[in-house]
Every structure is written in C-alpha cells, then in structure tokens.
Amino acid sequence: MADIRILSEVETFLARQHRQYIDGQAVAAMDTVATDIINPSNRKVVASVRQATPAQVQHAVASAHEAFTGVWQQTSAARRGELLNRLADLMQAHREELAQIESLSSGKLIGLSRAFEIDYSIAFLRYYAGWATKIHGQTMNLSLPSSNGEQYTGFTLRQPIGVVAGIVPWNFSIMIAVWKFGSALACGCTAVIKPSEFTPLTMLRVAELALEAGIPPGVLNIVNGNGRTVGTALIAHPKVAKVTFTGSVPTGVGVGVAAMQAGLKHVTLELGGKNPAGFLRDFPVERTVDGIIEAAYLHQGEVCASAERFYVHRSRIDDVLEALHHTLATLKIGSALDESAQFGPLANAAHFAKVMAFFEKARAQDGEIVHGGTVAPGDGFFVQPTAIPARSQADTIMTEETFGPVASFLAYDDEEEMLHYMNDTHFGLTASIWTNDLSKALRFVPRVEAGTVWVNMHNYIDPAMPFGGVKSSGIGREFGEAFIEYFTELKSVIVRY
Ligand code: NAD
C-alpha cells in the first residue's frame, strides 16, 4: 500500500520558518543554525528548525516566571483544569494533523502516532486536569506542650514549585512532553519544554493549540536546540525551580549533577533500561511469541519500557525461537505513513548507526542471529526486527540498552535462576512475568527490581499508574497521584493562639 495523503495543513505547517515559542508567540532566531528535520522513512528533509539563542532561553524562562507569579497564580485550580481539558479537545480536533507531523519526523507508524501520541496524550491531559482541583495540604494534631494555656494549630500547604524545565527525548515527542507540562500546569507551575533536536515540530504546534485553548502566554514555552547548549542553559537558569528529564542514563546523570550545582533544583529523571521479560515453563509457545512481539518490537523497540532481555525455560527456548523467526519474517516493514506497514524505520541517522554497530558487536561476540541483524530494504533508516540468543548473562546483548528492535534470549533451568537473571542489572525501569499461575506470579512481583512489573503483558501505561525507575533507571515518578509530590512544595504553617 502507498503512503496516506498528507493533509494540506500539514504541508503548510512544515513549510513555515520554525522557531521558538515564547510568551505566546513564535520568536525568530535568524542568527542561529537551522537544523534539518529528516523524514526517517525516506531521509528527505521535511522542515528546518532554528536553535534557540542563549538570550531566547533567558527570555523563555523570564516569561514562564512572570506567568508563574502573575496570571497563572491568579488562575483558579478549576480553571487550570478546564484549560487543560480544552487543550485536550483541540488535540482531538487536530488529531490527524498532529499524527502526520509526528510520523513524518519520528518514523512512528501512523497508527501508533494516532493512538499513542495523540489519544494517550489526550487521556493524560484529562487525567492531570482532573487533579488540578484535588491538590491539598493537611491539618495536623500538634504535640507541643502548652505552659501558659496557649494553643497551637498546624497545617500544610501544597504549593506549586515554580518554573519547570522539561527536557524530552525523540521517541514520544508529544506524550512525554505532555507528562511534563500537563503535570506542571495542573499543579500551578509554568513550563519551558526543550524537545529533542530530532523531533521538535509537534510540540511547536501543540504550544499554538495551548494558546488557542486559552492557556495564557508564558505558561507553556518551547525552546529548541541541542542538549549541550540549550538544555544546559535551561538547567542553569536561576529561575528554573525544577528539572524533569527523560532520556538516557549518561545524559540523565549529567542533568542531575548540573541541576544540583545550579542551586539544588528539584529533579525527576526518567531514564533508560535493559528491561527483562521472564516466561515461566507453563506458558505456551504461541502465547510466548505474541508476548515477545508485544514486549520487544512496538515502535521498532524505541520504547523505554520495552523488554530487551528474554528468559525462556530451556525445555521451550528452541521452539520459541523458531516460531518467533517465522512470525518476524511475516512482519511488513514499510514507511511510517503506510497504514499497512507493521514495522517502520528507526527514528534518526544517529540511532540507525548505533543499532547497526550493535548488530556488528553481536555478530562478533555472540555469533548466531535467529532473525534480522541487518538493514531492511528501503531508502529510510530501516533495519530488520532482530532476535539473538545470548551465550551468557554477561554478553553485550544482555547488558547494553539498544533502544531498538533487538531481543536477546537466554535459557534458564529453574525459576530462582530466572529471577536472579532478571535482577542482575544496574537498570530497573520495567519487567514482565508471563505464566498461567497467577499465585506464582504475584509471589515473584515484590522480588523483581523494577519500577513497573507487568504480569502477562508488557508496555502498557495508564495515567493512574505511577511510572518511573529504580536503580540507574531514574529518580521520581510520573503520573498517578504521585506526580503531585514532584511538582509541589509542602509548606508547614503553625499558629499559636
Ligand atoms: P538523550 O539522553 O540523548 O537525550 C534526551 C534529551 O536530553 C534530548 O532533548 C537532548 O537534547 C537532551 N540533552 C542531551 N544532552 C543534554 C545535556 N547535557 N543537558 C541537557 N539536556 C541534554 O536520549 P534520547 O536518545 O533522546 O532518548 C533515548 C533514551 O531515552 C533511551 O535511553 C531511553 O530508554 C530513554 N527514555 C526513557 C523514558 C522513561 O520514561 N524512563 C522514556 C523515553 C525514553
């Protein structure tokens, strides 16, 4: 099948001069480098975006700070919720336009862009909107002794932290930004978002829709550019009170250090993983293969929560790998805008090179590749979905995150050994256990070292469920009621009377 027709509004949007979005307006930066945005399905330039100047980063934070202490502080919690819901309505109305821009710049299959980037973002925005009116402190019973008949009463206020800097990766450029600014705005904070330099377009459009929804100028600002200059300047700005970052572990560690050095700013770090999936012996081969497809290959594996390490009982592993090879061979690889494609391109040239280098390493170190391990036909950044048996838990394919469509397999003999392998890593983002024996699964769950553990499923997130990593996979939680803690300060008030 051919690519879908590009909407005229998408063509008009792409042809624009793309800039920063500050204080409710597009702001030009004519003297900075323009970065080409490449369509990963055919390597053609779809647009170009200018990097923010240091003065524009200052301007964005100043505008967010003015809105924080002014218009947004005077906006009631109920109104904040209403405005986030209105933005969700507008995203719904512009669903196809946003989805096409996303697929053209990230290589995400159009069905996924519609369902994940837009529909999930809408669900998250509505979830945060609902919380805006439910953020509260507590009254306390104090234990202070009273010597002269005086009494004390104490209570806490939950107050917005201030200006939030949100730094976002390229894999879900709308949804991850929504996690950051939706949380921030619901709590009464304002935001400056720095999208990934590879996928900055959709958030520029979302920011325009936010203004159209009635979110006042300055409450949501977008600055574009690379991490080293624009990201660093944003973190260092004294008026930024909190940094919420999603990306790789090494970058996240640097961001955390920079945020501490810039005045002990609050930090949330949502980082990478090398997530395990453990299949117990009772789980049938066909369902194991379906589970592996769900866990490893969604969005070409470019999902932080995806599994890359698979543990299968020794009695079943050969059958599973053979069946998986047959299933992977039937996947239709194609353009992100071809609705019949089941597997699209990788997101950008740098990531393509990284995954190709990983294939080389795997071939050199581990030998056998059950499926894939090569490029796939096409002009874009296409690779084959890949399955590789490991020789040991220490192999590179079992230890390094590829963030690509690469599933590695190791056989185990008993379940305690499987659990040991699953936890034998410095990462701890997600994990899954697959079995028909739920009581066994529920006994395993507390012993698995991960922020999210799924049973008989993988890669499902919900606004109501807190998400984040343990060990090197991060600090803090997004969504669920837990998000409020990360965007507010608790103030204690004690009154003597
Ligand atoms: P990355 O760490 O290279 O970049 C992420 C963002 O940080 C980008 O906007 C980048 O410009 C910026 N950045 C880079 N250097 C910076 C610096 N020195 N200071 C400030 N900002 C800087 O990650 P990526 O390649 O865009 O994304 C892939 C990684 O993200 C994978 O490791 C993946 O597991 C992780 N990820 C984690 C989650 C999660 O929720 N835990 C979600 C999605 C992706």
Coordinates of C-alpha atoms and ligand atoms in Angstrom, one line a residue:
M1 CA 0.0 0.0 0.0
A2 CA 1.1 3.6 -0.6
D3 CA 1.6 6.4 1.9
I4 CA -1.6 8.2 3.1
R5 CA -2.2 11.6 1.6
I6 CA -0.6 14.4 3.6
L7 CA -3.1 17.0 4.8
S8 CA -2.7 20.5 3.3
E9 CA -2.5 22.0 6.8
V10 CA 0.5 19.7 7.5
E11 CA 2.2 20.8 4.3
T12 CA 1.6 24.5 5.2
F13 CA 2.9 23.9 8.7
L14 CA 6.1 22.1 7.5
A15 CA 6.9 24.9 5.0
R16 CA 6.9 27.6 7.8
Q17 CA 10.1 29.1 9.4
H18 CA 10.2 27.1 12.7
R19 CA 11.3 29.0 15.7
Q20 CA 11.0 29.1 19.5
Y21 CA 7.6 29.5 21.1
I22 CA 7.9 32.1 23.9
D23 CA 5.3 34.2 25.7
G24 CA 2.5 33.0 23.4
Q25 CA 4.4 33.8 20.1
A26 CA 6.8 32.3 17.7
V27 CA 10.1 34.0 18.1
A28 CA 12.7 34.1 15.4
A29 CA 16.4 33.3 15.8
M30 CA 17.8 34.2 12.5
D31 CA 21.4 34.2 13.5
T32 CA 21.5 30.6 14.8
V33 CA 22.0 27.3 13.0
A34 CA 18.9 25.8 11.3
T35 CA 18.7 22.0 11.9
D36 CA 17.1 19.9 9.2
I37 CA 14.3 17.6 10.3
I38 CA 14.6 14.4 8.3
N39 CA 11.8 12.0 7.4
P40 CA 13.2 8.6 8.6
S41 CA 11.1 6.8 6.0
N42 CA 13.0 8.3 3.1
R43 CA 15.8 10.5 4.5
K44 CA 14.3 13.6 2.9
V45 CA 14.2 17.0 4.7
V46 CA 10.7 17.8 5.8
A47 CA 11.4 21.1 7.6
S48 CA 14.1 23.0 9.4
V49 CA 14.1 24.5 12.9
R50 CA 16.4 27.2 14.3
Q51 CA 18.2 26.6 17.6
A52 CA 17.4 29.0 20.4
T53 CA 20.0 31.6 21.3
P54 CA 21.1 31.9 25.0
A55 CA 19.1 35.2 25.1
Q56 CA 16.0 33.3 24.0
V57 CA 16.4 30.7 26.7
Q58 CA 16.6 33.6 29.2
H59 CA 13.5 35.1 27.6
A60 CA 11.6 31.8 27.8
V61 CA 12.4 31.3 31.5
A62 CA 11.7 35.0 32.3
S63 CA 8.3 34.7 30.5
A64 CA 7.5 31.5 32.4
H65 CA 8.5 33.1 35.7
E66 CA 6.3 36.2 35.0
A67 CA 3.4 34.0 34.2
F68 CA 4.0 31.9 37.3
T69 CA 3.9 34.8 39.7
G70 CA 1.2 36.6 37.7
V71 CA -1.5 35.3 35.5
W72 CA -1.2 31.6 36.3
Q73 CA -1.1 32.2 40.1
Q74 CA -4.4 34.2 39.7
T75 CA -6.0 31.4 37.7
S76 CA -8.1 29.1 39.9
A77 CA -7.4 25.4 40.1
A78 CA -10.8 24.7 38.5
R79 CA -9.9 27.0 35.6
R80 CA -6.5 25.4 35.1
G81 CA -8.2 22.0 34.8
E82 CA -10.7 23.5 32.3
L83 CA -7.9 24.9 30.2
L84 CA -6.1 21.6 30.1
N85 CA -9.3 19.8 29.1
R86 CA -9.8 22.4 26.3
L87 CA -6.3 21.7 25.0
A88 CA -7.2 18.0 25.0
D89 CA -10.3 18.9 22.9
L90 CA -8.2 20.8 20.4
M91 CA -5.7 18.0 20.2
Q92 CA -8.6 15.7 19.5
A93 CA -9.8 18.1 16.7
H94 CA -6.3 18.2 15.2
R95 CA -5.6 14.5 15.7
E96 CA -4.7 13.6 12.2
E97 CA -2.6 16.8 11.6
L98 CA -0.5 16.2 14.7
A99 CA -0.2 12.5 14.0
Q100 CA 1.1 13.1 10.4
I101 CA 3.6 15.7 11.6
E102 CA 4.8 13.2 14.2
S103 CA 5.2 10.3 11.8
L104 CA 7.0 12.5 9.2
S105 CA 9.6 13.5 11.8
S106 CA 10.0 10.4 14.0
G107 CA 9.2 7.5 11.8
K108 CA 6.5 6.3 14.1
L109 CA 3.9 4.3 12.3
I110 CA 0.9 6.5 11.6
G111 CA -1.5 4.2 13.6
L112 CA 0.8 4.5 16.6
S113 CA 1.1 8.2 16.3
R114 CA -2.7 8.5 16.3
A115 CA -3.2 6.0 19.2
F116 CA -0.2 6.7 21.4
E117 CA 1.0 10.2 20.7
I118 CA -2.5 11.8 20.4
D119 CA -5.1 9.6 22.1
Y120 CA -2.8 8.8 25.0
S121 CA -1.7 12.4 25.4
I122 CA -5.3 13.4 25.5
A123 CA -6.1 10.8 28.2
F124 CA -3.1 12.1 30.2
L125 CA -4.1 15.7 29.9
R126 CA -7.6 14.9 31.1
Y127 CA -6.2 12.9 34.0
Y128 CA -4.0 15.9 35.1
A129 CA -6.9 18.3 34.5
G130 CA -9.0 16.3 37.0
W131 CA -6.3 16.5 39.7
A132 CA -6.0 20.3 39.5
T133 CA -8.9 20.8 42.0
K134 CA -7.8 18.0 44.2
I135 CA -4.4 19.2 45.3
H136 CA -4.4 20.0 49.1
G137 CA -2.5 20.1 52.3
Q138 CA -3.5 18.6 55.6
T139 CA -4.3 19.8 59.1
M140 CA -2.2 18.2 61.9
N141 CA -2.8 17.5 65.6
L142 CA 0.3 19.1 67.2
S143 CA 2.1 17.6 70.3
L144 CA 3.6 20.9 71.6
P145 CA 3.1 21.2 75.4
S146 CA 1.2 24.3 76.4
S147 CA 2.6 26.0 79.5
N148 CA 0.5 29.2 79.7
G149 CA -2.8 28.0 78.2
E150 CA -1.7 28.8 74.7
Q151 CA -2.8 26.5 71.9
Y152 CA -1.3 25.6 68.6
T153 CA -2.8 24.5 65.3
G154 CA -0.8 23.3 62.3
F155 CA -1.5 22.7 58.7
T156 CA 0.4 22.2 55.4
L157 CA 0.0 23.9 52.1
R158 CA 0.9 22.2 48.8
Q159 CA 2.2 24.9 46.6
P160 CA 3.5 24.9 43.0
I161 CA 7.2 24.6 42.8
G162 CA 7.7 27.4 40.1
V163 CA 9.1 27.3 36.6
V164 CA 9.6 23.7 35.4
A165 CA 12.2 22.9 32.7
G166 CA 11.1 19.7 30.8
I167 CA 13.7 18.0 28.6
V168 CA 12.2 15.4 26.3
P169 CA 13.7 12.6 24.1
W170 CA 12.7 11.8 20.5
N171 CA 10.7 8.6 20.9
F172 CA 7.4 10.1 22.1
S173 CA 7.7 13.8 21.5
I174 CA 4.2 14.8 22.3
M175 CA 3.3 12.3 25.0
I176 CA 6.4 12.7 27.1
A177 CA 6.2 16.5 26.8
V178 CA 2.5 16.2 28.0
W179 CA 3.6 14.2 31.0
K180 CA 5.8 17.1 31.9
F181 CA 3.8 20.2 31.2
G182 CA 0.4 18.6 32.0
S183 CA 1.7 17.8 35.5
A184 CA 3.3 21.1 35.9
L185 CA 0.3 23.2 34.8
A186 CA -2.2 21.2 36.8
C187 CA -0.2 21.9 39.9
G188 CA 0.1 25.6 39.1
C189 CA 3.6 25.6 37.8
T190 CA 4.6 27.1 34.4
A191 CA 6.8 25.3 31.9
V192 CA 9.6 25.6 29.4
I193 CA 9.9 22.5 27.3
K194 CA 13.0 21.5 25.3
P195 CA 12.0 18.9 22.7
S196 CA 14.6 16.6 21.2
E197 CA 16.6 18.2 18.4
F198 CA 15.4 15.4 16.2
T199 CA 11.6 15.8 16.7
P200 CA 10.8 19.4 17.7
L201 CA 7.9 20.0 15.3
T202 CA 4.9 18.6 17.0
M203 CA 5.4 20.5 20.3
L204 CA 5.6 23.8 18.4
R205 CA 2.1 23.0 17.1
V206 CA 0.8 21.8 20.5
A207 CA 2.0 25.1 22.0
E208 CA -0.1 27.1 19.5
L209 CA -3.1 24.9 20.3
A210 CA -2.5 25.6 24.1
L211 CA -2.7 29.4 23.4
E212 CA -5.9 28.8 21.3
A213 CA -7.3 26.8 24.2
G214 CA -6.9 29.8 26.4
I215 CA -3.7 28.9 28.3
P216 CA -2.2 32.3 28.9
P217 CA 1.0 33.4 27.1
G218 CA 4.1 32.5 29.1
V219 CA 2.6 29.5 30.8
L220 CA 3.9 27.0 28.2
N221 CA 7.1 27.9 26.3
I222 CA 9.2 25.8 23.8
V223 CA 12.9 26.3 23.2
N224 CA 14.6 24.2 20.5
G225 CA 18.2 23.1 20.1
N226 CA 20.7 20.5 21.3
G227 CA 21.2 19.4 24.9
R228 CA 24.7 20.7 25.4
T229 CA 23.8 24.3 24.7
V230 CA 20.1 24.9 25.1
G231 CA 19.5 22.1 27.6
T232 CA 22.4 23.2 29.7
A233 CA 21.4 26.8 29.7
L234 CA 17.9 25.9 30.7
I235 CA 19.0 23.8 33.7
A236 CA 21.5 26.5 34.8
H237 CA 18.9 29.4 34.8
P238 CA 18.4 30.5 38.4
K239 CA 14.6 31.0 37.9
V240 CA 14.1 27.3 36.9
A241 CA 12.9 25.6 40.1
K242 CA 12.6 22.1 38.8
V243 CA 14.1 20.0 36.0
T244 CA 12.1 17.0 34.7
F245 CA 14.2 15.0 32.3
T246 CA 13.5 11.9 30.2
G247 CA 16.4 10.4 28.2
S248 CA 19.4 8.1 28.5
V249 CA 21.2 7.2 31.7
P250 CA 24.5 9.0 31.0
T251 CA 22.8 12.2 30.0
G252 CA 20.4 11.9 32.9
V253 CA 23.3 11.6 35.4
G254 CA 24.8 14.8 33.9
V255 CA 21.5 16.6 34.1
G256 CA 21.1 15.6 37.7
V257 CA 24.6 16.9 38.6
A258 CA 24.0 20.1 36.7
A259 CA 20.7 20.7 38.5
M260 CA 22.3 20.2 41.9
Q261 CA 25.2 22.5 41.0
A262 CA 22.7 25.2 39.8
G263 CA 21.2 25.7 43.3
L264 CA 19.9 22.3 44.4
K265 CA 17.0 22.3 42.0
H266 CA 14.3 19.5 42.2
V267 CA 14.9 16.8 39.7
T268 CA 12.9 14.0 38.2
L269 CA 14.9 11.6 36.0
E270 CA 13.2 9.1 33.7
L271 CA 16.0 7.1 32.2
G272 CA 16.8 4.1 30.1
G273 CA 16.6 0.4 30.9
K274 CA 17.5 -3.1 29.7
N275 CA 14.2 -4.5 30.7
P276 CA 13.6 -8.2 31.3
A277 CA 10.7 -10.5 30.4
G278 CA 10.6 -13.9 32.1
F279 CA 8.4 -16.7 30.7
L280 CA 7.6 -19.5 33.1
R281 CA 7.7 -23.0 31.9
D282 CA 3.9 -23.4 31.8
F283 CA 3.4 -20.6 29.3
P284 CA 2.5 -21.9 25.8
V285 CA 4.9 -21.3 22.9
E286 CA 2.4 -19.4 20.7
R287 CA 1.5 -17.0 23.5
T288 CA 5.2 -16.6 24.4
V289 CA 5.8 -15.4 20.8
D290 CA 2.9 -13.0 20.9
G291 CA 4.2 -11.7 24.2
I292 CA 7.7 -11.2 22.8
I293 CA 6.3 -9.2 19.8
E294 CA 4.3 -7.0 22.2
A295 CA 7.3 -6.5 24.6
A296 CA 10.2 -6.0 22.1
Y297 CA 9.1 -4.6 18.8
L298 CA 6.5 -1.9 19.4
H299 CA 7.7 1.3 17.7
Q300 CA 10.8 -0.6 16.5
G301 CA 11.8 -1.1 20.1
E302 CA 12.2 2.6 20.6
V303 CA 10.1 2.5 23.8
C304 CA 11.9 2.9 27.1
A305 CA 9.6 0.4 28.8
S306 CA 10.2 -2.3 26.1
A307 CA 11.9 -5.6 27.0
E308 CA 15.3 -6.4 25.5
R309 CA 16.2 -9.4 27.7
F310 CA 14.1 -12.5 27.4
Y311 CA 14.3 -15.5 29.7
V312 CA 12.7 -18.7 28.5
H313 CA 12.8 -22.2 30.1
R314 CA 15.4 -24.4 28.5
S315 CA 12.8 -27.0 27.5
R316 CA 11.0 -24.4 25.4
I317 CA 13.6 -22.0 24.0
D318 CA 14.3 -23.7 20.7
D319 CA 10.6 -23.9 19.8
V320 CA 10.1 -20.3 20.9
L321 CA 13.0 -19.0 18.8
E322 CA 11.9 -21.0 15.7
A323 CA 8.3 -19.8 16.0
L324 CA 9.5 -16.2 16.6
H325 CA 11.7 -16.3 13.5
H326 CA 8.6 -17.3 11.4
T327 CA 6.4 -14.6 12.9
L328 CA 9.1 -11.9 12.4
A329 CA 9.5 -12.9 8.8
T330 CA 5.9 -12.1 8.1
L331 CA 6.0 -8.5 9.5
K332 CA 5.5 -5.9 6.8
I333 CA 8.3 -3.4 7.0
G334 CA 7.4 0.0 5.5
S335 CA 7.0 3.7 5.5
A336 CA 5.6 5.3 8.7
L337 CA 2.8 6.7 6.6
D338 CA 1.8 3.4 5.0
E339 CA -1.2 2.2 7.1
S340 CA -0.5 -1.4 6.2
A341 CA 3.1 -1.4 7.5
Q342 CA 3.7 -3.2 10.8
F343 CA 7.2 -2.2 11.4
G344 CA 8.7 1.2 10.4
P345 CA 12.1 2.9 10.2
L346 CA 14.4 3.8 13.1
A347 CA 13.9 7.4 14.2
N348 CA 17.1 9.1 13.0
A349 CA 20.5 8.6 11.4
A350 CA 22.5 8.6 14.7
H351 CA 20.2 5.9 16.2
F352 CA 20.4 3.9 12.9
A353 CA 24.2 3.9 13.1
K354 CA 24.1 2.9 16.8
V355 CA 21.8 -0.1 16.1
M356 CA 23.9 -1.1 13.1
A357 CA 27.1 -1.0 15.3
F358 CA 25.2 -3.1 17.9
F359 CA 24.5 -5.8 15.2
E360 CA 28.2 -5.8 14.4
K361 CA 29.1 -6.3 18.0
A362 CA 26.5 -9.0 18.5
R363 CA 27.8 -10.8 15.4
A364 CA 31.5 -10.5 16.6
Q365 CA 30.8 -11.5 20.2
D366 CA 27.9 -13.9 20.1
G367 CA 27.7 -15.4 16.7
E368 CA 24.2 -16.8 15.9
I369 CA 21.4 -14.4 15.0
V370 CA 18.0 -16.1 14.8
H371 CA 16.4 -13.3 12.8
G372 CA 17.4 -9.9 11.4
G373 CA 20.7 -8.3 12.4
T374 CA 20.8 -6.4 9.1
V375 CA 19.3 -3.4 7.3
A376 CA 16.0 -3.8 5.7
P377 CA 15.1 -2.6 2.1
G378 CA 14.1 1.0 1.6
D379 CA 15.5 4.5 1.4
G380 CA 14.9 5.2 5.1
F381 CA 16.5 4.1 8.3
F382 CA 15.2 0.5 8.1
V383 CA 16.5 -2.4 10.0
Q384 CA 15.1 -5.9 10.5
P385 CA 13.4 -6.8 13.7
T386 CA 16.1 -8.9 15.4
A387 CA 16.3 -11.9 17.7
I388 CA 19.7 -13.0 19.1
P389 CA 20.4 -15.9 21.5
A390 CA 22.9 -15.0 24.1
R391 CA 25.7 -17.3 25.4
S392 CA 25.7 -15.9 28.8
Q393 CA 24.2 -13.2 31.0
A394 CA 27.5 -11.2 30.6
D395 CA 27.2 -10.8 26.8
T396 CA 26.9 -7.2 25.5
I397 CA 23.5 -8.0 24.1
M398 CA 22.3 -8.8 27.6
T399 CA 23.8 -5.7 29.3
E400 CA 23.7 -2.6 26.9
E401 CA 20.5 -0.8 26.1
T402 CA 20.0 -0.8 22.3
F403 CA 16.7 1.1 22.4
G404 CA 16.0 -0.7 19.1
P405 CA 14.2 -3.8 17.8
V406 CA 16.7 -6.2 19.3
A407 CA 15.5 -9.0 21.6
S408 CA 18.1 -11.2 23.3
F409 CA 17.4 -14.6 24.7
L410 CA 18.8 -16.8 27.5
A411 CA 17.6 -20.2 28.7
Y412 CA 17.1 -20.9 32.4
D413 CA 16.7 -24.1 34.3
D414 CA 14.8 -23.1 37.4
E415 CA 12.7 -20.1 38.3
E416 CA 15.0 -18.8 41.0
E417 CA 17.7 -18.7 38.3
M418 CA 15.3 -16.7 36.1
L419 CA 14.6 -14.2 38.8
H420 CA 18.3 -13.8 39.5
Y421 CA 19.0 -13.1 35.8
M422 CA 16.1 -10.6 35.6
N423 CA 17.5 -8.6 38.6
D424 CA 21.2 -8.9 37.5
T425 CA 21.5 -5.4 36.1
H426 CA 22.0 -1.9 37.2
F427 CA 18.8 -0.8 35.4
G428 CA 15.3 -1.1 36.9
L429 CA 12.7 0.5 34.7
T430 CA 10.2 -2.2 33.8
A431 CA 9.9 -6.0 33.8
S432 CA 7.3 -8.7 33.0
I433 CA 6.4 -12.2 34.2
W434 CA 4.4 -14.5 32.0
T435 CA 2.6 -17.5 33.4
N436 CA -0.9 -19.1 33.8
D437 CA -0.1 -19.5 37.5
L438 CA -1.1 -16.1 39.0
S439 CA -0.3 -17.0 42.5
K440 CA 3.3 -17.8 41.5
A441 CA 3.4 -14.5 39.5
L442 CA 2.2 -12.5 42.5
R443 CA 4.8 -14.1 44.7
F444 CA 7.5 -13.0 42.2
V445 CA 6.3 -9.4 41.8
P446 CA 7.7 -8.0 45.0
R447 CA 11.1 -9.6 44.3
V448 CA 11.5 -8.1 40.8
E449 CA 13.7 -4.9 40.9
A450 CA 11.8 -2.6 38.6
G451 CA 9.5 0.5 38.9
T452 CA 6.8 -1.3 36.9
V453 CA 6.1 -5.0 36.8
W454 CA 3.6 -6.4 34.4
V455 CA 2.0 -9.9 34.5
N456 CA 1.2 -11.4 31.1
M457 CA 1.6 -8.1 29.4
H458 CA 4.3 -5.5 28.6
N459 CA 4.4 -1.9 27.5
Y460 CA 1.1 -0.8 29.0
I461 CA 1.0 2.5 30.8
D462 CA -2.0 4.2 32.3
P463 CA -2.3 7.8 33.7
A464 CA -3.5 6.4 37.0
M465 CA -0.4 4.2 37.5
P466 CA 2.8 5.8 38.7
F467 CA 5.7 5.3 36.3
G468 CA 9.5 5.6 36.9
G469 CA 12.6 3.6 37.5
V470 CA 14.6 2.1 40.4
K471 CA 18.4 1.7 40.4
S472 CA 20.0 3.5 37.5
S473 CA 16.7 3.9 35.6
G474 CA 15.8 7.0 37.4
I475 CA 14.6 9.1 40.3
G476 CA 10.9 10.0 40.9
R477 CA 7.6 9.0 39.4
E478 CA 5.4 10.5 36.7
F479 CA 1.6 10.1 36.6
G480 CA -0.7 8.6 39.2
E481 CA -1.4 10.7 42.3
A482 CA 2.4 10.5 42.9
F483 CA 3.1 13.2 40.3
I484 CA 1.7 15.9 42.6
E485 CA 4.6 15.4 45.0
Y486 CA 7.1 16.1 42.3
F487 CA 5.6 19.5 41.2
T488 CA 4.7 21.0 44.5
E489 CA 6.5 22.1 47.7
L490 CA 5.0 21.3 51.1
K491 CA 4.9 24.3 53.4
S492 CA 4.2 23.9 57.1
V493 CA 2.2 26.6 58.9
I494 CA 2.0 26.7 62.7
V495 CA -0.2 29.1 64.5
R496 CA -0.2 30.0 68.3
Y497 CA -3.3 31.4 69.8
Ligands
NAD1 P1 19.3 11.6 25.3 O1 19.7 11.4 26.7 O2 20.3 11.6 24.2 O3 18.5 13.0 25.1 C1 17.3 13.3 25.8 C2 17.1 14.8 25.8 O4 18.2 15.4 26.5 C3 17.2 15.5 24.4 O5 16.2 16.5 24.4 C4 18.6 16.0 24.4 O6 18.7 17.2 23.5 C5 18.8 16.4 25.8 N1 20.2 16.5 26.2 C6 21.3 15.9 25.7 N2 22.4 16.3 26.4 C7 22.0 17.1 27.4 C8 22.7 17.9 28.4 N3 24.0 17.8 28.5 N4 22.0 18.7 29.2 C9 20.6 18.8 29.0 N5 19.9 18.1 28.1 C10 20.6 17.3 27.3 O7 18.2 10.5 25.0 P2 17.5 10.2 23.6 O8 18.4 9.5 22.7 O9 16.7 11.4 23.1 O10 16.3 9.1 24.1 C11 16.6 7.8 24.2 C12 16.8 7.4 25.7 O11 15.7 7.9 26.5 C13 16.9 5.9 26.0 O12 17.9 5.7 26.9 C14 15.5 5.6 26.6 O13 15.5 4.5 27.4 C15 15.3 6.9 27.4 N6 13.8 7.1 27.6 C16 13.4 6.9 28.9 C17 12.0 7.0 29.2 C18 11.4 6.8 30.6 O14 10.3 7.2 30.8 N7 12.2 6.3 31.5 C19 11.1 7.3 28.2 C20 11.6 7.5 26.9 C21 13.0 7.4 26.6

